[in-house]
Short mmCIF file of C-alpha atoms in Angstrom, two decimals:
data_model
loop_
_atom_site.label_atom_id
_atom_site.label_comp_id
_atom_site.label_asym_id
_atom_site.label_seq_id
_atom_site.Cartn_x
_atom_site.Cartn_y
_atom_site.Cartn_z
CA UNK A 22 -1.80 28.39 19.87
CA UNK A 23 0.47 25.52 20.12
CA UNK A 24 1.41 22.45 18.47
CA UNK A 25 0.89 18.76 19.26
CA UNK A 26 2.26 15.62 17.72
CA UNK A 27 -0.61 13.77 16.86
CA UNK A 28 -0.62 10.45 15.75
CA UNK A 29 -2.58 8.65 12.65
CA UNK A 30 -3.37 5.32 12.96
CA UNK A 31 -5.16 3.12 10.46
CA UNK A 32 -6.12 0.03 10.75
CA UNK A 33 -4.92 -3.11 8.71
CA UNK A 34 -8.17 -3.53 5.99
CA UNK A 35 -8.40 0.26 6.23
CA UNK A 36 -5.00 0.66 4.98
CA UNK A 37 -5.59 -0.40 1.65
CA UNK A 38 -7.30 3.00 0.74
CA UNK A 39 -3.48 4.08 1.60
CA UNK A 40 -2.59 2.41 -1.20
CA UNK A 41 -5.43 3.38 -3.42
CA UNK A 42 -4.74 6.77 -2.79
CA UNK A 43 -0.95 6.86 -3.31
CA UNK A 44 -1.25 5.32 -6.61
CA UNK A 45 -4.00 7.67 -7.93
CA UNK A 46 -2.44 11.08 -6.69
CA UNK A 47 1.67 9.01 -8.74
CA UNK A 48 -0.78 8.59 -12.00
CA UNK A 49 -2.11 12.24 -11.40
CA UNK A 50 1.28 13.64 -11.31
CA UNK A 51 2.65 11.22 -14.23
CA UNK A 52 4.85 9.46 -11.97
CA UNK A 53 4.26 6.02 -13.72
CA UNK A 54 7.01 3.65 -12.44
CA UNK A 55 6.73 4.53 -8.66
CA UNK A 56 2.96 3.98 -9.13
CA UNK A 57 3.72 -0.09 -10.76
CA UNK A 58 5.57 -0.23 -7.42
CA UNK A 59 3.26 0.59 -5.07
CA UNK A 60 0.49 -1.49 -6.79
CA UNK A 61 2.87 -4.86 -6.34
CA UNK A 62 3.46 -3.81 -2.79
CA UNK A 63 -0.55 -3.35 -2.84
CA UNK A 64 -1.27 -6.91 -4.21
CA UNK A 65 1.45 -8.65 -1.44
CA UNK A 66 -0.75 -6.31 1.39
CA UNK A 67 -3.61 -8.01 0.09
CA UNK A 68 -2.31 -11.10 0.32
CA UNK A 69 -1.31 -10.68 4.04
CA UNK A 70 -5.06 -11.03 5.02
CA UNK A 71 -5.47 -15.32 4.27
CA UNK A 72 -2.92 -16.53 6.25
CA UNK A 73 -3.24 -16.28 10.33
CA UNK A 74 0.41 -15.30 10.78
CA UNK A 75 1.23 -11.71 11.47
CA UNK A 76 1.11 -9.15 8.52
CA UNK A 77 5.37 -8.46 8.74
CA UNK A 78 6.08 -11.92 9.35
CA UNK A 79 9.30 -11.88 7.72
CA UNK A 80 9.43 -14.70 4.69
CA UNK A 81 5.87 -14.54 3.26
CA UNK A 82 6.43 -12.30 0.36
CA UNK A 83 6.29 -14.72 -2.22
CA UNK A 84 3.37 -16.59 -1.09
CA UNK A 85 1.00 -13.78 -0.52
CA UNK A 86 1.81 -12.26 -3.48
CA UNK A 87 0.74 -15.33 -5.72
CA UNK A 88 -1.87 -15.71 -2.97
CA UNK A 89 -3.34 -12.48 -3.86
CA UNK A 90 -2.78 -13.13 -7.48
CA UNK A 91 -4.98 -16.26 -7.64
CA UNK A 92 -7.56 -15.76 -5.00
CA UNK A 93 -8.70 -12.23 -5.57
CA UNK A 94 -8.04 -11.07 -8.90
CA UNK A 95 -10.43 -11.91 -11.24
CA UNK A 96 -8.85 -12.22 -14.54
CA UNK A 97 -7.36 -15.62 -14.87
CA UNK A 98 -4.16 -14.71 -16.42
CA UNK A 99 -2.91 -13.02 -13.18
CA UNK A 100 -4.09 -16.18 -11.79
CA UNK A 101 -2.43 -18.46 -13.98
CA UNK A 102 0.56 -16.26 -13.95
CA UNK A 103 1.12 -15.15 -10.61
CA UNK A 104 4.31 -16.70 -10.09
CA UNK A 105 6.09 -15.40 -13.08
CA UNK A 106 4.33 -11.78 -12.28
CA UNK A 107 6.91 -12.24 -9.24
CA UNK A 108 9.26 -13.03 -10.60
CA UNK A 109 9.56 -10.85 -14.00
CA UNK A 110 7.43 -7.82 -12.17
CA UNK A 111 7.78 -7.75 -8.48
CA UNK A 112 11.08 -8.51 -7.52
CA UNK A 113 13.01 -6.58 -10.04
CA UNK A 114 10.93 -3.99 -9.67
CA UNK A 115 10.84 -3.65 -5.92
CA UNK A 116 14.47 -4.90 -5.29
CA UNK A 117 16.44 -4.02 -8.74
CA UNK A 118 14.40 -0.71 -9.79
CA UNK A 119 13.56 -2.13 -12.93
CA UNK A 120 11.70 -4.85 -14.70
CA UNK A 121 12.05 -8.55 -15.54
CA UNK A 122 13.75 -8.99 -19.25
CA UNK A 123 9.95 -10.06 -20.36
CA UNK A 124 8.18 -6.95 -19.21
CA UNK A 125 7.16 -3.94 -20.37
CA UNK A 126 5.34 -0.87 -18.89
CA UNK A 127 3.68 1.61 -20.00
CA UNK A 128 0.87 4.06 -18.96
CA UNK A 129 -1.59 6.38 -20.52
CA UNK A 130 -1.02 9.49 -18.15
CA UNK A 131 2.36 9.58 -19.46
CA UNK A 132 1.50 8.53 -23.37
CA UNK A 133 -1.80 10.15 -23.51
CA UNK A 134 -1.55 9.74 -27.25
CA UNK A 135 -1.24 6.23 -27.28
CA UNK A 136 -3.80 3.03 -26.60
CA UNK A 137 -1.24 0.65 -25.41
CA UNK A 138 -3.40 -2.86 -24.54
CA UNK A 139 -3.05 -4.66 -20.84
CA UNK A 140 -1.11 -7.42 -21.17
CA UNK A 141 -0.59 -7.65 -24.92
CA UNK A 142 2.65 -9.68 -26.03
CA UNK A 143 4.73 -7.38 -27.97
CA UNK A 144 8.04 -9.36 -29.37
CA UNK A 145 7.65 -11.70 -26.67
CA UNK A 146 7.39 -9.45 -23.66
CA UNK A 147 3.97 -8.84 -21.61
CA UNK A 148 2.94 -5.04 -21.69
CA UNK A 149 1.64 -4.16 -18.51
CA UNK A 150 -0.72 -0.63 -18.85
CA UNK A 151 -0.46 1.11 -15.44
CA UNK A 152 -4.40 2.36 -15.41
CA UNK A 153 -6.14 -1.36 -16.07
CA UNK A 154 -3.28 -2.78 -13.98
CA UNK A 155 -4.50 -0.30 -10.79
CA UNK A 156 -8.45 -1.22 -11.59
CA UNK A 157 -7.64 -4.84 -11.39
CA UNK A 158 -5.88 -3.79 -8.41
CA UNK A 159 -8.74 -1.29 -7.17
CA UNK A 160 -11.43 -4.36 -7.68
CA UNK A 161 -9.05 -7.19 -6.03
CA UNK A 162 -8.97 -4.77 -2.90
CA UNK A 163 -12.96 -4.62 -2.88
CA UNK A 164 -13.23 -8.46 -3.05
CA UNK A 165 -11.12 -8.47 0.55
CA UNK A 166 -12.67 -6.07 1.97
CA UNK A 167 -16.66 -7.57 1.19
CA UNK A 168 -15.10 -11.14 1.57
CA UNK A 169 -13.85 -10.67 5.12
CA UNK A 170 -17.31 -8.99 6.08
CA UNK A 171 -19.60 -11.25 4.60
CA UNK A 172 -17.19 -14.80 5.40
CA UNK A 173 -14.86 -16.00 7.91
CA UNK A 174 -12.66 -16.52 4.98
CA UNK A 175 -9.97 -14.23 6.70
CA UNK A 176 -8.78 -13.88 10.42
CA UNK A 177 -10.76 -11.06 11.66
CA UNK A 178 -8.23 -9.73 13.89
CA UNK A 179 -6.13 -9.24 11.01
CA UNK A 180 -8.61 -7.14 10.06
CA UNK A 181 -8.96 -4.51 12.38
CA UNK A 182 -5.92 -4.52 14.14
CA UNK A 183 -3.29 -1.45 13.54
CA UNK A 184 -1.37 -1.33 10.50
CA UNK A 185 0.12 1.79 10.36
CA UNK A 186 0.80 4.75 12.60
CA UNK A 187 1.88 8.57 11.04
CA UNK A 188 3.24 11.24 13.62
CA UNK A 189 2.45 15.19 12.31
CA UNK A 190 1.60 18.60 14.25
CA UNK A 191 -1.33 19.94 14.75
CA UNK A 192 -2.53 22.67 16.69
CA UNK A 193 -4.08 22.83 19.85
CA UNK A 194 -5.83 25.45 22.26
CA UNK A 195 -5.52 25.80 26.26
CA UNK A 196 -8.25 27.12 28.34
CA UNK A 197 -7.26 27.00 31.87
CA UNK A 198 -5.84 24.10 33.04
CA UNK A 199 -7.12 21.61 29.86
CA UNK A 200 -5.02 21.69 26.54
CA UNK A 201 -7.34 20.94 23.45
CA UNK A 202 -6.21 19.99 20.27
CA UNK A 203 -7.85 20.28 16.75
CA UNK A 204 -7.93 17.17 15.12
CA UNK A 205 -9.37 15.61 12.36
CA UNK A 206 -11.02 12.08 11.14
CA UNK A 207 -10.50 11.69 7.70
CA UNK A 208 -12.40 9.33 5.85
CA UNK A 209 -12.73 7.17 2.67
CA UNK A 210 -15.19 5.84 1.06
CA UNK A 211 -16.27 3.11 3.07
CA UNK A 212 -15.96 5.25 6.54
CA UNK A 213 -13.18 5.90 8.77
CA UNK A 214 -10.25 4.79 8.64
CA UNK A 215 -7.89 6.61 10.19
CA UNK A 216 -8.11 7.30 13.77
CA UNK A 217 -6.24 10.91 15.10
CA UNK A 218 -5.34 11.42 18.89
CA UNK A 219 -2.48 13.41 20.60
CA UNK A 220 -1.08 13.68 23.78
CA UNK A 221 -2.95 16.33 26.68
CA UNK A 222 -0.04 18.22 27.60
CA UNK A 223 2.40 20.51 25.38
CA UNK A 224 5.88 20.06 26.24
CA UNK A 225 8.12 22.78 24.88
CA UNK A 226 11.20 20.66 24.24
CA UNK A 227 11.88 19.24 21.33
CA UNK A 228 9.95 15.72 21.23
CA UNK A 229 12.71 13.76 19.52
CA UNK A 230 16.32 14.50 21.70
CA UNK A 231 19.63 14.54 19.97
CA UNK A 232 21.82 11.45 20.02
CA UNK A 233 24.51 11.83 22.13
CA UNK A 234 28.18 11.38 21.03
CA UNK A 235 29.51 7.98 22.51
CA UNK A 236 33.04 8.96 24.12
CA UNK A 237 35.71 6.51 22.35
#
């Protein structure tokens, strides 16, 4: 038995159970402020899908955040607020490693004694509770994803056009002349969503080669 690199692909709506998944697994294993972080890189993903430019155009950031903020949340203070969320939650947070001077987290996986509320003022700072913070997140992703079936509210080639590819091993069996390899689909819970191939042949040099030394 040998291995193959096989390659994961998933496709652009699809990738949002990515998110979903990384965030649940960071609250599972108490991991509170990587988990804000991914959920404001969730909420600019989301935001990706109005516009008909590509997903990494380079500049957007701000706009499909707020975007995302005011078209598919449903709570009107994210709505209402989505450009100081940026600014106070999402940059700092993304560029700084920490939060705007207004903000405070907090999360019940870490505090399990506690009943912290979403977005209560405490001495003048918003208190952001990482579990309602991901279900408003959870429920903005299921508005895009029934929204761009049910409308032409959203590009649909943004839709189901790659997003993001993953190289692993896997094994594989020869029988004669074929090579097979053992793959599998893995699915969420609104059907595939990633896609697993891997090359026919098995080469038995290494698949990345060294750099070589540039003579001076």
């Amino acid at each position: 038995m040998n291995k193959l690199v096989i390659k994961y692909e998933t496709n652009a709506i699809g990738h949002g159970e990515v998110i979903v998944s990384l965030v649940q697994s960071l609250i599972d294993s108490k991991i509170d402020f990587q988990a804000f972080m991914a959920i404001c890189t969730g909420i600019e993903y989301l935001g990706s899908f109005s516009d008909s430019s590509p997903h990494n155009k380079y500049g957007e950031s701000k706009n499909r955040f707020e975007r995302s903020l005011k078209t598919l949340f449903e709570n009107e203070w994210y709505q209402k607020n989505a450009q100081w969320i940026f600014e106070q939650l999402r940059g700092p947070l993304l560029h700084q490693y920490r939060t705007g001077d207004s903000v405070l987290l907090t999360s019940r996986c870490c505090h399990p004694d506690s009943s912290p509320k979403h977005l209560d003022v405490i001495d003048g700072k918003t208190q952001f509770v990482l579990e309602d913070f991901f279900e408003d997140f959870k429920a903005a992703y299921a508005k895009l994803r029934t929204e761009s079936l049910a409308t032409e509210k959203y590009p649909p080639t943004k839709r189901s056009e790659s997003y993001s590819v993953v190289y692993g091993y896997g094994n594989s069996v020869s029988s004669g002349t074929t090579t097979y390899a053992e793959l599998s689909i893995v699915t969420g819970s609104t059907g595939t969503n990633y896609i697993a191939s891997a090359p026919v042949t098995v080469k038995s040099r290494p698949y990345f080669k060294p750099l070589k030394k540039k003579k001076r």
